[in-house]
C-alpha positions as MATLAB code, in Angstrom:
seq = 'MRSRVRRASSAHSVVIDLLGHPEGVLEGGPLSAPMPKVVPPRTQGDVIAGLCTHLHRDHTDAGALAEALRPDGRVLHPASFGGDDHENLWTLQGDRELDERDLTRQPMGYWETVTIGPFTIAAVPAVDTLGDPQVSWAVEAGGKRVLHLGDSMFHGYWWRAAHRFGPFDAVLTPINGPTVCFPHCQPPSPYPASLDSRQAAVAARLLGAKVVVPMHYDGFHIDTFYHTQPDELPRFLDAASGETYEVAALEQGEHLTL';
ca = [
     143.970  148.558   23.716;
     147.853  147.029   22.872;
     150.237  146.801   25.919;
     152.950  149.602   24.941;
     154.183  151.857   27.839;
     156.535  154.332   28.356;
     158.404  154.938   31.621;
     160.520  158.315   31.949;
     162.895  159.320   34.359;
     164.627  162.434   33.988;
     166.105  162.726   30.376;
     165.693  158.740   30.219;
     163.140  156.427   29.010;
     162.218  152.549   28.341;
     159.437  150.976   26.177;
     158.038  148.188   27.222;
     156.403  145.544   24.427;
     156.572  148.131   21.932;
     154.350  147.858   18.578;
     154.950  149.899   16.237;
     154.154  147.867   12.416;
     151.356  145.344   13.354;
     150.655  144.490    9.701;
     154.238  142.560   10.443;
     152.512  140.193   12.983;
     150.391  138.254   10.387;
     152.571  138.992    7.354;
     153.523  136.278    5.115;
     150.916  133.827    6.568;
     147.156  132.896    5.608;
     145.803  134.622    8.575;
     144.292  138.064    8.522;
     142.667  140.423   10.703;
     141.770  144.043   11.261;
     145.166  146.092   12.880;
     145.134  147.769   16.359;
     146.233  151.191   16.587;
     149.673  152.329   17.348;
     151.308  155.350   18.441;
     154.976  156.049   18.666;
     156.896  157.113   21.690;
     157.467  160.501   22.620;
     161.344  159.745   22.971;
     161.230  157.815   19.315;
     165.221  157.643   18.871;
     166.306  158.023   22.349;
     164.830  155.210   24.323;
     167.744  153.457   26.543;
     166.183  150.189   26.914;
     163.424  148.237   24.543;
     161.287  145.568   27.180;
     159.863  142.409   25.616;
     158.199  140.426   27.780;
     158.171  137.457   25.371;
     159.170  137.241   21.547;
     155.857  136.741   19.847;
     155.755  139.108   17.111;
     153.153  141.176   18.697;
     155.341  141.954   21.792;
     158.569  142.074   20.291;
     158.386  144.622   16.967;
     162.097  144.885   16.020;
     161.413  147.678   13.538;
     160.036  149.428   15.980;
     162.683  148.749   18.632;
     165.534  150.042   15.980;
     163.430  153.525   15.563;
     162.814  153.735   19.187;
     166.503  153.076   20.456;
     169.220  155.276   21.035;
     172.709  154.177   19.129;
     173.362  152.399   22.640;
     170.148  151.117   23.728;
     169.603  147.366   24.059;
     166.647  144.964   23.903;
     165.964  143.042   27.112;
     163.664  139.992   26.820;
     163.692  136.373   28.281;
     165.994  133.619   28.064;
     165.462  130.597   25.500;
     163.813  127.666   27.291;
     165.784  125.615   24.202;
     164.240  123.300   21.877;
     163.453  122.813   18.712;
     161.428  124.772   15.937;
     158.342  122.959   16.607;
     158.421  124.143   20.366;
     159.405  127.725   19.433;
     157.496  128.293   16.465;
     156.026  131.256   17.550;
     159.201  132.956   18.525;
     161.033  132.117   15.715;
     160.007  135.422   13.797;
     160.598  137.750   16.730;
     164.048  136.298   17.282;
     165.050  136.323   13.863;
     163.956  139.891   13.404;
     165.782  141.061   16.328;
     169.132  139.438   14.496;
     168.551  141.154   11.553;
     168.240  144.237   12.950;
     171.443  143.610   14.567;
     170.216  144.894   18.086;
     172.158  144.339   21.173;
     170.379  141.894   23.131;
     170.252  140.996   27.059;
     168.401  137.625   27.799;
     166.951  137.692   30.887;
     166.575  134.790   33.588;
     163.553  134.628   35.953;
     164.036  136.781   39.113;
     167.019  138.462   37.308;
     167.949  142.622   38.073;
     169.941  145.102   36.021;
     170.166  148.510   36.226;
     170.445  150.529   33.007;
     170.405  154.714   33.617;
     167.804  155.302   36.081;
     166.432  152.402   35.851;
     166.132  148.835   38.028;
     164.511  146.408   35.760;
     163.542  143.157   37.430;
     162.453  139.559   35.191;
     159.357  138.471   37.013;
     158.110  135.190   36.361;
     155.243  134.865   34.402;
     153.331  131.826   32.489;
     152.947  132.267   28.607;
     149.804  130.178   27.257;
     151.906  128.249   24.868;
     154.897  127.637   27.119;
     157.235  129.972   25.424;
     159.694  131.860   27.627;
     157.748  134.914   29.277;
     158.296  137.279   32.210;
     156.672  140.586   33.354;
     158.938  143.646   33.978;
     158.878  145.440   37.391;
     160.823  148.798   37.030;
     161.657  151.221   39.389;
     162.995  154.785   39.005;
     162.785  157.902   40.931;
     160.960  156.192   43.767;
     158.475  154.975   41.337;
     157.371  151.283   41.037;
     155.684  149.499   37.905;
     155.049  145.887   36.826;
     153.933  145.420   33.231;
     152.105  141.795   32.889;
     152.530  141.175   29.265;
     149.643  138.755   28.043;
     150.426  136.215   31.130;
     148.036  133.694   32.457;
     147.170  133.349   35.910;
     149.507  131.775   38.274;
     151.267  131.937   41.439;
     153.774  134.389   41.512;
     151.826  137.393   42.598;
     152.711  137.346   46.398;
     156.299  136.894   45.713;
     156.577  139.648   43.103;
     154.710  141.611   45.246;
     157.270  140.820   48.440;
     160.383  141.360   46.031;
     159.645  144.331   44.003;
     156.660  146.099   45.299;
     154.356  147.942   46.092;
     153.707  148.850   42.764;
     152.382  152.213   42.230;
     150.931  151.369   38.909;
     150.188  147.244   37.564;
     149.833  147.125   33.559;
     147.795  143.912   33.253;
     145.842  142.209   30.201;
     142.363  141.827   30.467;
     140.925  140.537   27.431;
     141.116  136.340   28.155;
     141.190  135.002   24.751;
     141.252  131.357   23.962;
     144.013  130.353   21.065;
     143.894  127.288   18.851;
     147.544  127.000   17.266;
     148.846  124.227   15.139;
     151.933  123.498   17.071;
     149.757  123.300   20.441;
     147.177  120.525   20.018;
     144.749  119.812   21.327;
     144.068  123.231   22.376;
     143.032  124.251   26.177;
     139.848  125.645   26.792;
     141.173  127.933   29.370;
     141.829  131.693   28.846;
     145.464  132.424   27.390;
     146.088  135.248   29.240;
     144.022  137.104   32.118;
     140.570  137.711   31.729;
     138.608  140.741   33.499;
     137.940  138.641   36.745;
     141.695  137.095   37.061;
     143.105  140.603   36.277;
     141.247  142.343   38.982;
     142.226  139.791   41.419;
     145.940  139.487   40.046;
     146.010  143.457   40.771;
     144.881  143.224   44.596;
     147.238  139.938   45.145;
     150.177  142.309   43.670;
     149.028  145.559   46.198;
     148.599  147.810   43.146;
     147.829  151.341   43.933;
     146.682  151.901   40.504;
     145.811  149.694   37.541;
     146.173  149.979   33.958;
     144.013  147.630   31.710;
     145.696  146.620   28.402;
     145.601  144.329   25.739;
     142.116  144.242   24.547;
     140.348  145.775   21.508;
     143.021  144.270   19.500;
     143.125  140.971   17.351;
     140.455  138.722   16.665;
     140.980  135.884   14.256;
     138.102  133.210   14.204;
     139.142  129.950   15.371;
     142.649  131.013   16.057;
     142.530  133.624   18.455;
     138.703  133.948   19.883;
     137.753  137.095   22.123;
     135.051  138.487   24.025;
     133.271  141.667   23.259;
     132.877  144.666   25.669;
     136.435  143.398   27.240;
     136.760  146.828   29.419;
     133.333  147.074   30.673;
     133.758  143.845   32.189;
     137.203  144.504   33.826;
     135.568  147.579   35.342;
     133.031  145.808   36.882;
     135.101  143.251   38.020;
     137.269  145.582   39.738;
     134.481  147.801   40.973;
     135.067  146.656   44.645;
     138.587  146.811   44.770;
     140.550  149.690   46.648;
     143.029  150.104   43.644;
     142.119  153.037   40.866;
     141.831  151.943   37.574;
     143.105  154.290   34.556;
     141.778  153.030   31.505;
     143.884  155.183   29.206;
     142.730  156.196   25.703;
     145.282  155.497   22.965;
     148.526  157.776   23.085;
     147.321  159.079   26.675;
     150.202  159.298   29.225;
     149.465  158.477   32.926;
     152.002  160.483   35.680;
     152.377  158.781   38.513;
];
């Protein structure tokens, strides 16, 4: 399941890590893999903000954002760390395509907060496996608080995030914990590139989540470059079985009302 979520309040909605054209992720390169299924937002063309946890192409789909956003909508994403094209290899495509679509962009620094319509949106620090800028998005509206973890690795910001922006009615967490090997990040790390099942179960506990929505599983698998393990969801359900929070394992396109 890909990390696409819609948060609605009254007549307004935002999307996070919207993926509408997954074939573009590997377009123009030598790699190939089965593409995940995606569904468009119910408010297609009337979304007031598109939030990107980071600028990797599978989390920043400029074409899908252009279709989803209303004319005065904007794209929020983490601010750049600077550096040369070698350092930023995995963000160049997403960054370029946002400019090509002429989308209004608002870079956000760690802990920065903005209000858009009825939504209060905060950029919570996250850790990207390739060292690229990444945030988790804390979104509050209508008395409800949601935290979307993108595809962050395990880190130590959980308690501070819960203190500043909790309690969280729902936390959306990656669970697949792949290992990756990319040419510009050598030698490769043997550790999970995003939260695996056990790490996700613990992170949700530390965040004080009421409901946990597992995501970022049953997606890409590319031999040598992006290696995943089978039974990602069952392994997470087992890891979370003793926790006090509720797990909402949603089907593709299914919605959760908080």
